[in-house]
Amino acid sequence: MTLGPAFDQILTAAQANAGWAFTRLYESLAPAVVGYLRSQGATDADDLTSEVFLGVFNGLGSFSGGETQFRSWVFTIAHRRLVDHRRSRARRPQPESLEERGCEGGLSAGADEVALASLGTQGVQRLLEELSPDQREVLALRVLADLTVEQVGETLGKAPGAVKALQRRALQALRKKLTEEGVPL
């Protein structure tokens, strides 16, 4: 969701610590940030998204630019938090949480409902896991974050040509896999 012409006013208000402006910025980008983090295998994407926006809001005073630059800046922060998160988990592996095992507290849906609801998500996640990490990141930033090739390159520290090549290879691999599985394209 973009904020359009209201972005400059919202950014100025957020830089002046207006709570409503923080809410608008968060609501406009949080779903895409969560989607990006989940597509990259972050098991606690919601918590990580909160960390991303803490970083965003703490750094708002130094940000200048339009909505496109802001979006790119937010996803650069998300990417860096994800890298930090991966490093932290690699140093200190965590035991599997109840949520990861599908055992959330309180009343829950039946096993058949949970299985049916997760088929789509699991299928997409399975397809993404078959891509290289670089291909997966490029697709997530291009599709979920709606960043340009140049913005993805800046975020990942890659040349635009490399980003295009990674995207092309990823899409070819997905197309091949879906064709093998009999999914009409």
PDB file of C-alpha atoms in Angstrom:
ATOM      1  CA  MET A   1       0.000   0.000   0.000  1.00  0.00           C
ATOM      2  CA  THR A   2       1.406   3.376  -0.945  1.00  0.00           C
ATOM      3  CA  LEU A   3       0.652   6.630   0.785  1.00  0.00           C
ATOM      4  CA  GLY A   4       0.900   8.717  -2.376  1.00  0.00           C
ATOM      5  CA  PRO A   5       0.769  12.500  -2.113  1.00  0.00           C
ATOM      6  CA  ALA A   6       0.201  12.342   1.663  1.00  0.00           C
ATOM      7  CA  PHE A   7       3.619  10.728   2.218  1.00  0.00           C
ATOM      8  CA  ASP A   8       5.554  13.981   2.712  1.00  0.00           C
ATOM      9  CA  GLN A   9       3.061  15.224   5.314  1.00  0.00           C
ATOM     10  CA  ILE A  10       3.068  11.864   7.120  1.00  0.00           C
ATOM     11  CA  LEU A  11       6.878  11.694   7.118  1.00  0.00           C
ATOM     12  CA  THR A  12       7.169  15.230   8.496  1.00  0.00           C
ATOM     13  CA  ALA A  13       4.643  14.403  11.233  1.00  0.00           C
ATOM     14  CA  ALA A  14       6.485  11.175  12.103  1.00  0.00           C
ATOM     15  CA  GLN A  15       9.772  13.067  12.302  1.00  0.00           C
ATOM     16  CA  ALA A  16       7.992  15.363  14.781  1.00  0.00           C
ATOM     17  CA  ASN A  17       6.977  12.269  16.828  1.00  0.00           C
ATOM     18  CA  ALA A  18       3.269  12.245  15.906  1.00  0.00           C
ATOM     19  CA  GLY A  19       1.908   8.832  16.890  1.00  0.00           C
ATOM     20  CA  TRP A  20      -0.691   8.742  14.131  1.00  0.00           C
ATOM     21  CA  ALA A  21       2.066   9.189  11.541  1.00  0.00           C
ATOM     22  CA  PHE A  22       4.069   6.268  12.925  1.00  0.00           C
ATOM     23  CA  THR A  23       0.915   4.164  12.666  1.00  0.00           C
ATOM     24  CA  ARG A  24       0.334   5.132   9.029  1.00  0.00           C
ATOM     25  CA  LEU A  25       3.937   4.365   8.048  1.00  0.00           C
ATOM     26  CA  TYR A  26       3.821   1.033   9.859  1.00  0.00           C
ATOM     27  CA  GLU A  27       0.464   0.009   8.382  1.00  0.00           C
ATOM     28  CA  SER A  28       1.582   0.882   4.863  1.00  0.00           C
ATOM     29  CA  LEU A  29       4.735  -1.281   4.931  1.00  0.00           C
ATOM     30  CA  ALA A  30       4.499  -3.872   7.717  1.00  0.00           C
ATOM     31  CA  PRO A  31       2.580  -6.499   5.691  1.00  0.00           C
ATOM     32  CA  ALA A  32       5.206  -6.420   2.935  1.00  0.00           C
ATOM     33  CA  VAL A  33       8.062  -6.530   5.479  1.00  0.00           C
ATOM     34  CA  VAL A  34       6.495  -9.540   7.228  1.00  0.00           C
ATOM     35  CA  GLY A  35       6.020 -11.246   3.855  1.00  0.00           C
ATOM     36  CA  TYR A  36       9.633 -10.595   2.894  1.00  0.00           C
ATOM     37  CA  LEU A  37      10.947 -11.923   6.205  1.00  0.00           C
ATOM     38  CA  ARG A  38       8.746 -15.035   6.052  1.00  0.00           C
ATOM     39  CA  SER A  39       9.807 -15.731   2.487  1.00  0.00           C
ATOM     40  CA  GLN A  40      13.394 -15.668   3.731  1.00  0.00           C
ATOM     41  CA  GLY A  41      12.647 -18.305   6.367  1.00  0.00           C
ATOM     42  CA  ALA A  42      12.412 -16.071   9.434  1.00  0.00           C
ATOM     43  CA  THR A  43      10.435 -18.140  11.928  1.00  0.00           C
ATOM     44  CA  ASP A  44       9.568 -15.142  14.077  1.00  0.00           C
ATOM     45  CA  ALA A  45       8.838 -12.681  11.267  1.00  0.00           C
ATOM     46  CA  ASP A  46       6.385 -10.639  13.356  1.00  0.00           C
ATOM     47  CA  ASP A  47       8.951 -10.017  16.101  1.00  0.00           C
ATOM     48  CA  LEU A  48      11.611  -9.251  13.532  1.00  0.00           C
ATOM     49  CA  THR A  49       9.250  -6.797  11.813  1.00  0.00           C
ATOM     50  CA  SER A  50       8.838  -4.994  15.128  1.00  0.00           C
ATOM     51  CA  GLU A  51      12.625  -4.722  15.374  1.00  0.00           C
ATOM     52  CA  VAL A  52      12.776  -3.387  11.823  1.00  0.00           C
ATOM     53  CA  PHE A  53      10.279  -0.642  12.594  1.00  0.00           C
ATOM     54  CA  LEU A  54      12.026   0.262  15.832  1.00  0.00           C
ATOM     55  CA  GLY A  55      15.116   0.847  13.711  1.00  0.00           C
ATOM     56  CA  VAL A  56      13.105   2.787  11.139  1.00  0.00           C
ATOM     57  CA  PHE A  57      11.459   5.024  13.710  1.00  0.00           C
ATOM     58  CA  ASN A  58      14.731   5.621  15.560  1.00  0.00           C
ATOM     59  CA  GLY A  59      16.412   6.666  12.315  1.00  0.00           C
ATOM     60  CA  LEU A  60      13.575   8.787  10.907  1.00  0.00           C
ATOM     61  CA  GLY A  61      15.277  12.033  11.897  1.00  0.00           C
ATOM     62  CA  SER A  62      18.117  11.378   9.483  1.00  0.00           C
ATOM     63  CA  PHE A  63      15.950  10.209   6.570  1.00  0.00           C
ATOM     64  CA  SER A  64      15.242  12.475   3.639  1.00  0.00           C
ATOM     65  CA  GLY A  65      13.640  11.513   0.360  1.00  0.00           C
ATOM     66  CA  GLY A  66      10.378  10.466  -1.174  1.00  0.00           C
ATOM     67  CA  GLU A  67       8.174   7.449  -0.650  1.00  0.00           C
ATOM     68  CA  THR A  68      10.138   5.264  -3.069  1.00  0.00           C
ATOM     69  CA  GLN A  69      13.408   5.989  -1.250  1.00  0.00           C
ATOM     70  CA  PHE A  70      11.690   5.414   2.093  1.00  0.00           C
ATOM     71  CA  ARG A  71      10.417   2.007   0.982  1.00  0.00           C
ATOM     72  CA  SER A  72      13.901   1.052  -0.185  1.00  0.00           C
ATOM     73  CA  TRP A  73      15.404   2.289   3.098  1.00  0.00           C
ATOM     74  CA  VAL A  74      12.922   0.238   5.151  1.00  0.00           C
ATOM     75  CA  PHE A  75      13.741  -2.940   3.219  1.00  0.00           C
ATOM     76  CA  THR A  76      17.453  -2.282   3.570  1.00  0.00           C
ATOM     77  CA  ILE A  77      16.917  -2.180   7.340  1.00  0.00           C
ATOM     78  CA  ALA A  78      14.785  -5.346   7.119  1.00  0.00           C
ATOM     79  CA  HIS A  79      17.505  -7.135   5.166  1.00  0.00           C
ATOM     80  CA  ARG A  80      20.170  -6.122   7.684  1.00  0.00           C
ATOM     81  CA  ARG A  81      18.018  -7.229  10.629  1.00  0.00           C
ATOM     82  CA  LEU A  82      17.423 -10.561   8.875  1.00  0.00           C
ATOM     83  CA  VAL A  83      21.166 -11.074   8.376  1.00  0.00           C
ATOM     84  CA  ASP A  84      21.786 -10.206  12.050  1.00  0.00           C
ATOM     85  CA  HIS A  85      18.996 -12.580  13.084  1.00  0.00           C
ATOM     86  CA  ARG A  86      20.486 -15.431  11.046  1.00  0.00           C
ATOM     87  CA  ARG A  87      23.927 -14.859  12.544  1.00  0.00           C
ATOM     88  CA  SER A  88      22.491 -14.801  16.055  1.00  0.00           C
ATOM     89  CA  ARG A  89      20.534 -18.018  15.541  1.00  0.00           C
ATOM     90  CA  ALA A  90      23.587 -19.722  14.031  1.00  0.00           C
ATOM     91  CA  ARG A  91      25.618 -18.893  17.148  1.00  0.00           C
ATOM     92  CA  ARG A  92      22.878 -19.941  19.560  1.00  0.00           C
ATOM     93  CA  PRO A  93      20.434 -22.440  18.074  1.00  0.00           C
ATOM     94  CA  GLN A  94      17.025 -22.119  19.684  1.00  0.00           C
ATOM     95  CA  PRO A  95      14.775 -25.038  20.607  1.00  0.00           C
ATOM     96  CA  GLU A  96      11.736 -25.306  18.389  1.00  0.00           C
ATOM     97  CA  SER A  97       8.886 -23.217  19.769  1.00  0.00           C
ATOM     98  CA  LEU A  98       5.333 -24.456  20.244  1.00  0.00           C
ATOM     99  CA  GLU A  99       4.158 -22.119  17.506  1.00  0.00           C
ATOM    100  CA  GLU A 100       6.677 -23.588  15.028  1.00  0.00           C
ATOM    101  CA  ARG A 101       5.351 -27.057  15.835  1.00  0.00           C
ATOM    102  CA  GLY A 102       1.779 -25.879  15.258  1.00  0.00           C
ATOM    103  CA  CYS A 103       0.822 -26.035  18.941  1.00  0.00           C
ATOM    104  CA  GLU A 104      -0.437 -22.554  19.669  1.00  0.00           C
ATOM    105  CA  GLY A 105      -2.128 -21.885  22.974  1.00  0.00           C
ATOM    106  CA  GLY A 106      -5.850 -21.480  23.404  1.00  0.00           C
ATOM    107  CA  LEU A 107      -8.554 -22.952  21.202  1.00  0.00           C
ATOM    108  CA  SER A 108      -7.359 -24.112  17.843  1.00  0.00           C
ATOM    109  CA  ALA A 109      -8.828 -25.333  14.611  1.00  0.00           C
ATOM    110  CA  GLY A 110      -9.029 -28.999  13.850  1.00  0.00           C
ATOM    111  CA  ALA A 111      -6.081 -30.739  12.223  1.00  0.00           C
ATOM    112  CA  ASP A 112      -7.855 -30.889   8.863  1.00  0.00           C
ATOM    113  CA  GLU A 113      -8.533 -27.139   8.895  1.00  0.00           C
ATOM    114  CA  VAL A 114      -4.934 -26.346   9.817  1.00  0.00           C
ATOM    115  CA  ALA A 115      -3.636 -28.667   7.087  1.00  0.00           C
ATOM    116  CA  LEU A 116      -5.895 -27.176   4.406  1.00  0.00           C
ATOM    117  CA  ALA A 117      -5.089 -23.605   5.409  1.00  0.00           C
ATOM    118  CA  SER A 118      -1.361 -24.201   5.281  1.00  0.00           C
ATOM    119  CA  LEU A 119      -1.197 -26.094   1.982  1.00  0.00           C
ATOM    120  CA  GLY A 120      -0.880 -22.918  -0.071  1.00  0.00           C
ATOM    121  CA  THR A 121       1.688 -21.341   2.215  1.00  0.00           C
ATOM    122  CA  GLN A 122       3.678 -24.545   2.528  1.00  0.00           C
ATOM    123  CA  GLY A 123       3.651 -25.043  -1.219  1.00  0.00           C
ATOM    124  CA  VAL A 124       4.991 -21.580  -1.884  1.00  0.00           C
ATOM    125  CA  GLN A 125       7.571 -21.942   0.890  1.00  0.00           C
ATOM    126  CA  ARG A 126       8.662 -25.310  -0.539  1.00  0.00           C
ATOM    127  CA  LEU A 127       9.116 -23.790  -3.999  1.00  0.00           C
ATOM    128  CA  LEU A 128      11.084 -20.859  -2.599  1.00  0.00           C
ATOM    129  CA  GLU A 129      13.334 -23.188  -0.604  1.00  0.00           C
ATOM    130  CA  GLU A 130      14.400 -24.839  -3.852  1.00  0.00           C
ATOM    131  CA  LEU A 131      15.868 -21.533  -5.067  1.00  0.00           C
ATOM    132  CA  SER A 132      19.306 -20.326  -4.092  1.00  0.00           C
ATOM    133  CA  PRO A 133      19.316 -17.858  -1.169  1.00  0.00           C
ATOM    134  CA  ASP A 134      20.261 -15.010  -3.543  1.00  0.00           C
ATOM    135  CA  GLN A 135      17.450 -15.871  -5.960  1.00  0.00           C
ATOM    136  CA  ARG A 136      14.953 -16.093  -3.084  1.00  0.00           C
ATOM    137  CA  GLU A 137      16.001 -12.695  -1.713  1.00  0.00           C
ATOM    138  CA  VAL A 138      15.837 -10.996  -5.099  1.00  0.00           C
ATOM    139  CA  LEU A 139      12.336 -12.375  -5.798  1.00  0.00           C
ATOM    140  CA  ALA A 140      11.086 -11.420  -2.352  1.00  0.00           C
ATOM    141  CA  LEU A 141      12.386  -7.875  -2.643  1.00  0.00           C
ATOM    142  CA  ARG A 142      11.114  -7.465  -6.193  1.00  0.00           C
ATOM    143  CA  VAL A 143       7.671  -9.045  -5.659  1.00  0.00           C
ATOM    144  CA  LEU A 144       6.784  -8.600  -1.981  1.00  0.00           C
ATOM    145  CA  ALA A 145       8.637  -5.349  -1.327  1.00  0.00           C
ATOM    146  CA  ASP A 146       7.929  -3.984  -4.821  1.00  0.00           C
ATOM    147  CA  LEU A 147      11.456  -2.586  -5.096  1.00  0.00           C
ATOM    148  CA  THR A 148      13.110  -1.688  -8.395  1.00  0.00           C
ATOM    149  CA  VAL A 149      16.103  -3.612  -9.706  1.00  0.00           C
ATOM    150  CA  GLU A 150      18.341  -0.729  -8.649  1.00  0.00           C
ATOM    151  CA  GLN A 151      16.876  -0.638  -5.128  1.00  0.00           C
ATOM    152  CA  VAL A 152      17.312  -4.400  -4.740  1.00  0.00           C
ATOM    153  CA  GLY A 153      20.908  -4.000  -5.894  1.00  0.00           C
ATOM    154  CA  GLU A 154      21.528  -1.300  -3.288  1.00  0.00           C
ATOM    155  CA  THR A 155      19.888  -3.366  -0.555  1.00  0.00           C
ATOM    156  CA  LEU A 156      21.865  -6.526  -1.337  1.00  0.00           C
ATOM    157  CA  GLY A 157      25.084  -4.872  -2.493  1.00  0.00           C
ATOM    158  CA  LYS A 158      24.778  -6.284  -6.024  1.00  0.00           C
ATOM    159  CA  ALA A 159      24.972  -4.730  -9.465  1.00  0.00           C
ATOM    160  CA  PRO A 160      21.641  -4.246 -11.302  1.00  0.00           C
ATOM    161  CA  GLY A 161      22.748  -6.747 -13.966  1.00  0.00           C
ATOM    162  CA  ALA A 162      23.344  -9.388 -11.287  1.00  0.00           C
ATOM    163  CA  VAL A 163      19.906  -8.698  -9.790  1.00  0.00           C
ATOM    164  CA  LYS A 164      18.258  -9.117 -13.203  1.00  0.00           C
ATOM    165  CA  ALA A 165      20.137 -12.368 -13.820  1.00  0.00           C
ATOM    166  CA  LEU A 166      19.164 -13.744 -10.392  1.00  0.00           C
ATOM    167  CA  GLN A 167      15.531 -12.806 -10.960  1.00  0.00           C
ATOM    168  CA  ARG A 168      15.486 -14.376 -14.422  1.00  0.00           C
ATOM    169  CA  ARG A 169      17.053 -17.627 -13.160  1.00  0.00           C
ATOM    170  CA  ALA A 170      14.677 -17.767 -10.206  1.00  0.00           C
ATOM    171  CA  LEU A 171      11.622 -17.311 -12.395  1.00  0.00           C
ATOM    172  CA  GLN A 172      12.889 -19.932 -14.850  1.00  0.00           C
ATOM    173  CA  ALA A 173      13.461 -22.404 -11.996  1.00  0.00           C
ATOM    174  CA  LEU A 174       9.979 -21.755 -10.594  1.00  0.00           C
ATOM    175  CA  ARG A 175       8.381 -22.095 -14.030  1.00  0.00           C
ATOM    176  CA  LYS A 176      10.191 -25.414 -14.609  1.00  0.00           C
ATOM    177  CA  LYS A 177       9.170 -26.783 -11.195  1.00  0.00           C
ATOM    178  CA  LEU A 178       5.526 -25.736 -11.605  1.00  0.00           C
ATOM    179  CA  THR A 179       5.424 -27.283 -15.091  1.00  0.00           C
ATOM    180  CA  GLU A 180       6.856 -30.541 -13.709  1.00  0.00           C
ATOM    181  CA  GLU A 181       4.131 -30.556 -11.065  1.00  0.00           C
ATOM    182  CA  GLY A 182       1.444 -30.050 -13.716  1.00  0.00           C
ATOM    183  CA  VAL A 183       0.462 -26.552 -12.665  1.00  0.00           C
ATOM    184  CA  PRO A 184      -0.849 -24.669 -15.723  1.00  0.00           C
ATOM    185  CA  LEU A 185       0.920 -21.362 -16.373  1.00  0.00           C
TER     186      LEU A 185
END
